Amino acid sequence: MQLRLVSWLFIIGNLMEPVGSQQEQQEQQQPPSRVRRQGRTNPNMSQPCPGGCATCSEYNGCLTCKPRLFFFLERIGMRQIGVCLTSCPSGYYGTRFPEPTACTKCKADCEACFNSNFCTKCKNGFYLHLGKCLENCPEWLEPNNYTMECNDIVHCKTSEWSLWSPCTKNEKTCGFKRGNETRIREVLQLPSTKGSPCPHTREARKCVVQRKKCQKGEKGKKNREERRKKPKRDESKEIRQENRGRESRRQNREQRENKSRLQLKKKRMQDKQQKLHTITISTVH
């Protein structure tokens, strides 16, 4: 009986040995990089996962994230490493339901977005309007090249006309019969590029009043300034005397110059006559 048991155990041992050798041969035939990668992608790694990761691998980084965190594939050279972030980077938006929390890329014309259908900032060359990125704004809107958005067209707004001013002439309110009166209005809103321009803000018209004499202090600011500019009597006398002296000196100088010119002319005439007289005498002889 014992011999039979020993023989059966010997037979079973011989049968199991080829199976184990086949497994060892398959492992040896596999490329070493594949064996290494399979070992790294094993979630049950010896080292702890980075912060925020629920599961991870040595080669691929985070595989799943803890609650409230977004999974994002970060490119490092030719590799992509999984990381867990509290918010997605620019150009991506976070999704929670129904898919697992992850960062999804925005549309091609979006630089930043809230979800797949709503952009918050467009790339260069596009204008933002109601969450969409457009190459040209609609006709009822105008493009803002500073914010790169489609804005409403703003027209000019002005206040109501003021009351007509008192009738004046040369800044005076007395001493005339016909003058002018004015009224103004203020600009409340400047127009945009396509908006309607602002109208004139000042109007004037002629007016007729009953002539009245100006009282003291009513001749206006202009007359008061002219009075300030007038010299005093003493100063005007000195100036007049000085001007008279200059005039008399100028006249005397002119008289002397004229007298000297006449004398020179007379002398020239005498010299000429004398020369003619000498010539005639010489011819006679």
Coordinates of C-alpha atoms in Angstrom, one line a residue:
M1 CA 0.0 0.0 0.0
Q2 CA 2.8 2.4 0.9
L3 CA 4.5 1.6 -2.4
R4 CA 1.4 2.5 -4.3
L5 CA 1.2 5.9 -2.6
V6 CA 4.9 6.7 -3.3
S7 CA 4.5 5.8 -6.9
W8 CA 1.4 8.0 -7.3
L9 CA 3.2 11.0 -5.7
F10 CA 6.1 10.4 -8.0
I11 CA 3.8 10.4 -11.1
I12 CA 2.0 13.7 -10.0
G13 CA 5.3 15.4 -9.4
N14 CA 6.6 14.6 -12.8
L15 CA 3.3 16.0 -14.4
M16 CA 3.5 19.4 -12.5
E17 CA 7.1 20.1 -13.3
P18 CA 6.6 20.8 -17.1
V19 CA 3.8 23.2 -16.3
G20 CA 6.0 25.3 -14.0
S21 CA 8.8 25.2 -16.5
Q22 CA 6.4 26.5 -19.3
Q23 CA 5.4 29.5 -17.2
E24 CA 9.0 30.3 -16.5
Q25 CA 9.8 30.1 -20.2
Q26 CA 6.9 32.4 -21.1
E27 CA 8.1 35.0 -18.6
Q28 CA 11.6 34.8 -19.9
Q29 CA 10.4 35.3 -23.5
Q30 CA 8.4 38.5 -22.7
P31 CA 10.3 41.8 -23.3
P32 CA 11.8 43.2 -20.1
S33 CA 10.1 46.7 -20.6
R34 CA 6.7 45.0 -20.6
V35 CA 7.4 43.1 -17.5
R36 CA 8.6 46.3 -15.8
R37 CA 5.6 48.3 -17.0
Q38 CA 3.1 45.7 -15.7
G39 CA 4.9 45.8 -12.4
R40 CA 4.7 49.6 -12.2
T41 CA 1.0 49.9 -13.1
N42 CA 0.1 47.6 -10.2
P43 CA -1.9 49.8 -7.7
N44 CA -0.6 47.8 -4.9
M45 CA 2.8 49.5 -4.9
S46 CA 5.1 49.6 -2.0
Q47 CA 5.6 53.4 -1.9
P48 CA 2.7 55.7 -0.8
C49 CA 0.6 57.6 -3.5
P50 CA 1.1 61.4 -4.0
G51 CA -1.3 63.7 -2.3
G52 CA -4.8 63.6 -3.5
C53 CA -4.5 60.2 -5.2
A54 CA -6.9 57.4 -4.2
T55 CA -5.0 54.8 -6.3
C56 CA -1.8 55.1 -8.2
S57 CA 1.0 53.4 -10.0
E58 CA 4.7 54.0 -10.1
Y59 CA 4.8 54.5 -13.9
N60 CA 1.4 56.3 -14.5
G61 CA 1.0 58.4 -11.4
C62 CA -2.5 58.8 -10.1
L63 CA -5.1 56.4 -11.4
T64 CA -8.1 57.7 -9.4
C65 CA -8.6 60.7 -7.1
K66 CA -10.0 61.3 -3.7
P67 CA -13.5 63.0 -3.5
R68 CA -13.8 66.7 -4.6
L69 CA -10.6 66.4 -6.7
F70 CA -10.3 66.4 -10.5
F71 CA -8.2 63.9 -12.4
F72 CA -5.9 65.5 -15.0
L73 CA -3.3 64.0 -17.3
E74 CA -0.2 66.2 -17.1
R75 CA 2.3 65.8 -20.0
I76 CA 6.0 65.6 -19.1
G77 CA 8.0 65.2 -22.2
M78 CA 6.6 62.2 -24.1
R79 CA 4.8 60.8 -21.0
Q80 CA 1.5 61.6 -19.4
I81 CA 1.3 61.5 -15.7
G82 CA -2.0 61.4 -13.8
V83 CA -2.4 64.1 -11.1
C84 CA -5.3 65.2 -8.8
L85 CA -6.1 68.9 -8.7
T86 CA -8.5 71.0 -6.7
S87 CA -9.4 73.0 -9.9
C88 CA -8.7 72.4 -13.6
P89 CA -6.0 74.5 -15.4
S90 CA -6.8 77.1 -18.1
G91 CA -8.3 75.5 -21.2
Y92 CA -10.1 72.7 -19.2
Y93 CA -13.3 72.4 -17.2
G94 CA -14.2 70.0 -14.5
T95 CA -16.8 67.3 -14.8
R96 CA -18.3 65.5 -11.8
F97 CA -21.5 63.7 -12.9
P98 CA -22.2 61.3 -14.4
E99 CA -18.6 60.6 -15.3
P100 CA -15.8 60.4 -12.7
T101 CA -14.4 63.7 -11.6
A102 CA -11.9 64.7 -14.3
C103 CA -10.6 67.7 -16.3
T104 CA -12.0 67.9 -19.9
K105 CA -10.5 70.1 -22.6
C106 CA -12.5 73.1 -23.9
K107 CA -13.4 73.6 -27.5
A108 CA -10.7 74.6 -30.0
D109 CA -11.7 78.3 -30.1
C110 CA -12.0 78.6 -26.3
E111 CA -9.2 79.7 -24.1
A112 CA -11.2 79.2 -20.9
C113 CA -14.7 77.7 -20.4
F114 CA -17.3 76.8 -17.8
N115 CA -18.4 73.6 -19.6
S116 CA -18.5 72.2 -23.1
N117 CA -21.1 74.7 -24.3
F118 CA -20.1 77.9 -22.5
C119 CA -16.8 79.7 -23.1
T120 CA -15.7 82.4 -20.7
K121 CA -12.7 83.6 -22.8
C122 CA -11.9 83.1 -26.5
K123 CA -8.6 82.6 -28.3
N124 CA -7.1 85.4 -30.4
G125 CA -9.2 86.3 -33.4
F126 CA -12.5 85.4 -31.8
Y127 CA -15.1 87.6 -30.0
L128 CA -17.1 86.3 -27.0
H129 CA -20.9 86.6 -27.1
L130 CA -23.2 84.7 -24.8
G131 CA -20.7 81.9 -24.1
K132 CA -19.8 81.4 -27.8
C133 CA -16.7 82.4 -29.7
L134 CA -17.5 84.2 -33.0
E135 CA -15.3 85.4 -35.8
N136 CA -17.6 88.5 -36.3
C137 CA -20.1 90.1 -34.0
P138 CA -23.8 90.3 -35.1
E139 CA -25.0 93.4 -36.9
W140 CA -26.8 94.8 -33.8
L141 CA -23.6 94.6 -31.7
E142 CA -20.1 96.0 -32.1
P143 CA -16.7 94.4 -31.4
N144 CA -14.6 95.5 -28.5
N145 CA -11.0 94.9 -29.5
Y146 CA -9.8 95.5 -26.0
T147 CA -11.9 92.9 -24.2
M148 CA -12.5 90.8 -27.3
E149 CA -16.3 90.8 -26.6
C150 CA -19.4 91.8 -28.6
N151 CA -20.9 94.8 -26.8
D152 CA -24.2 96.6 -27.2
I153 CA -24.2 99.8 -29.3
V154 CA -24.3 102.8 -27.1
H155 CA -25.9 106.1 -28.4
C156 CA -25.2 109.6 -27.1
K157 CA -27.5 110.9 -24.4
T158 CA -28.0 114.5 -23.4
S159 CA -29.9 116.4 -20.8
E160 CA -32.9 118.7 -21.4
W161 CA -32.2 122.3 -22.6
S162 CA -31.7 124.8 -19.9
L163 CA -33.7 128.0 -19.6
W164 CA -32.7 130.9 -21.9
S165 CA -30.2 133.2 -20.3
P166 CA -30.9 136.9 -19.8
C167 CA -30.5 139.1 -22.9
T168 CA -27.0 140.5 -23.1
K169 CA -24.7 142.4 -25.4
N170 CA -20.9 142.5 -24.9
E171 CA -21.4 140.9 -21.5
K172 CA -23.7 143.7 -20.5
T173 CA -27.4 143.6 -19.5
C174 CA -28.1 147.4 -20.0
G175 CA -27.4 150.2 -22.4
F176 CA -28.7 148.4 -25.5
K177 CA -32.0 147.4 -27.2
R178 CA -31.0 144.3 -29.3
G179 CA -28.8 141.5 -27.9
N180 CA -28.4 137.7 -27.7
E181 CA -29.6 135.0 -25.3
T182 CA -28.3 131.4 -25.0
R183 CA -29.2 128.0 -23.6
I184 CA -27.1 124.9 -23.0
R185 CA -27.5 121.1 -22.4
E186 CA -25.0 118.6 -21.0
V187 CA -23.8 115.2 -22.4
L188 CA -24.8 112.4 -20.1
Q189 CA -23.5 109.4 -22.1
L190 CA -20.8 109.4 -24.8
P191 CA -21.5 107.2 -27.8
S192 CA -19.7 104.0 -28.8
T193 CA -18.0 103.5 -32.2
K194 CA -21.3 102.6 -34.0
G195 CA -23.5 104.8 -31.8
S196 CA -25.2 108.0 -32.8
P197 CA -22.9 111.1 -32.3
C198 CA -23.8 113.8 -29.8
P199 CA -25.8 116.8 -31.1
H200 CA -24.8 120.5 -30.4
T201 CA -24.9 121.5 -26.8
R202 CA -25.3 125.3 -27.2
E203 CA -27.9 127.5 -28.9
A204 CA -28.2 131.2 -29.3
R205 CA -30.8 133.6 -30.6
K206 CA -31.4 137.3 -30.9
C207 CA -33.5 139.2 -28.4
V208 CA -35.0 142.6 -28.1
V209 CA -35.4 144.4 -24.7
Q210 CA -36.4 147.8 -23.6
R211 CA -33.4 150.1 -23.5
K212 CA -32.4 151.1 -20.0
K213 CA -29.5 153.1 -18.6
C214 CA -26.7 151.4 -16.8
Q215 CA -26.4 152.1 -13.1
K216 CA -23.1 152.2 -11.3
G217 CA -21.6 148.7 -11.2
E218 CA -23.8 147.5 -14.1
K219 CA -21.6 148.3 -17.0
G220 CA -20.2 144.8 -17.0
K221 CA -16.9 143.2 -16.3
K222 CA -15.5 144.2 -19.7
N223 CA -15.9 148.0 -19.0
R224 CA -14.4 147.6 -15.5
E225 CA -11.3 145.9 -17.0
E226 CA -11.0 148.7 -19.6
R227 CA -11.2 151.3 -16.8
R228 CA -8.4 149.5 -14.9
K229 CA -6.2 149.6 -18.0
K230 CA -6.7 153.5 -18.5
P231 CA -3.6 155.4 -17.2
K232 CA -4.0 158.1 -14.6
R233 CA -4.1 161.8 -15.6
D234 CA -0.6 162.6 -14.2
E235 CA 0.9 159.6 -16.0
S236 CA -0.9 160.6 -19.3
K237 CA 0.5 164.2 -19.0
E238 CA 4.1 162.9 -18.6
I239 CA 3.6 160.5 -21.5
R240 CA 2.2 163.3 -23.7
Q241 CA 5.1 165.7 -22.9
E242 CA 7.6 163.0 -23.6
N243 CA 5.9 162.2 -26.9
R244 CA 5.9 165.9 -27.8
G245 CA 9.6 166.2 -27.1
R246 CA 10.3 163.2 -29.3
E247 CA 8.3 164.6 -32.1
S248 CA 10.0 168.0 -31.9
R249 CA 13.5 166.4 -31.9
R250 CA 12.5 164.3 -34.9
Q251 CA 11.3 167.3 -36.8
N252 CA 14.5 169.3 -36.0
R253 CA 16.6 166.4 -37.2
E254 CA 14.6 166.1 -40.4
Q255 CA 15.0 169.9 -41.0
R256 CA 18.7 169.7 -40.5
E257 CA 19.0 166.8 -42.9
N258 CA 16.9 168.5 -45.5
K259 CA 19.0 171.7 -45.2
S260 CA 22.2 169.8 -45.6
R261 CA 20.9 168.0 -48.7
L262 CA 19.8 171.4 -50.2
Q263 CA 23.2 172.9 -49.6
L264 CA 24.9 169.9 -51.1
K265 CA 22.7 170.1 -54.1
K266 CA 23.3 173.8 -54.5
K267 CA 27.1 173.3 -54.3
R268 CA 26.9 170.7 -57.0
M269 CA 25.0 173.0 -59.3
Q270 CA 27.6 175.8 -58.8
D271 CA 30.4 173.4 -59.6
K272 CA 28.7 172.3 -62.7
Q273 CA 28.1 175.9 -63.9
Q274 CA 31.7 176.8 -63.2
K275 CA 32.9 173.9 -65.3
L276 CA 30.6 174.9 -68.2
H277 CA 31.9 178.5 -68.0
T278 CA 35.5 177.4 -68.2
I279 CA 34.8 175.1 -71.2
T280 CA 33.1 177.9 -73.1
I281 CA 36.0 180.3 -72.5
S282 CA 38.5 177.7 -73.8
T283 CA 36.5 177.2 -77.0
V284 CA 36.3 181.0 -77.7
H285 CA 40.1 181.3 -77.5

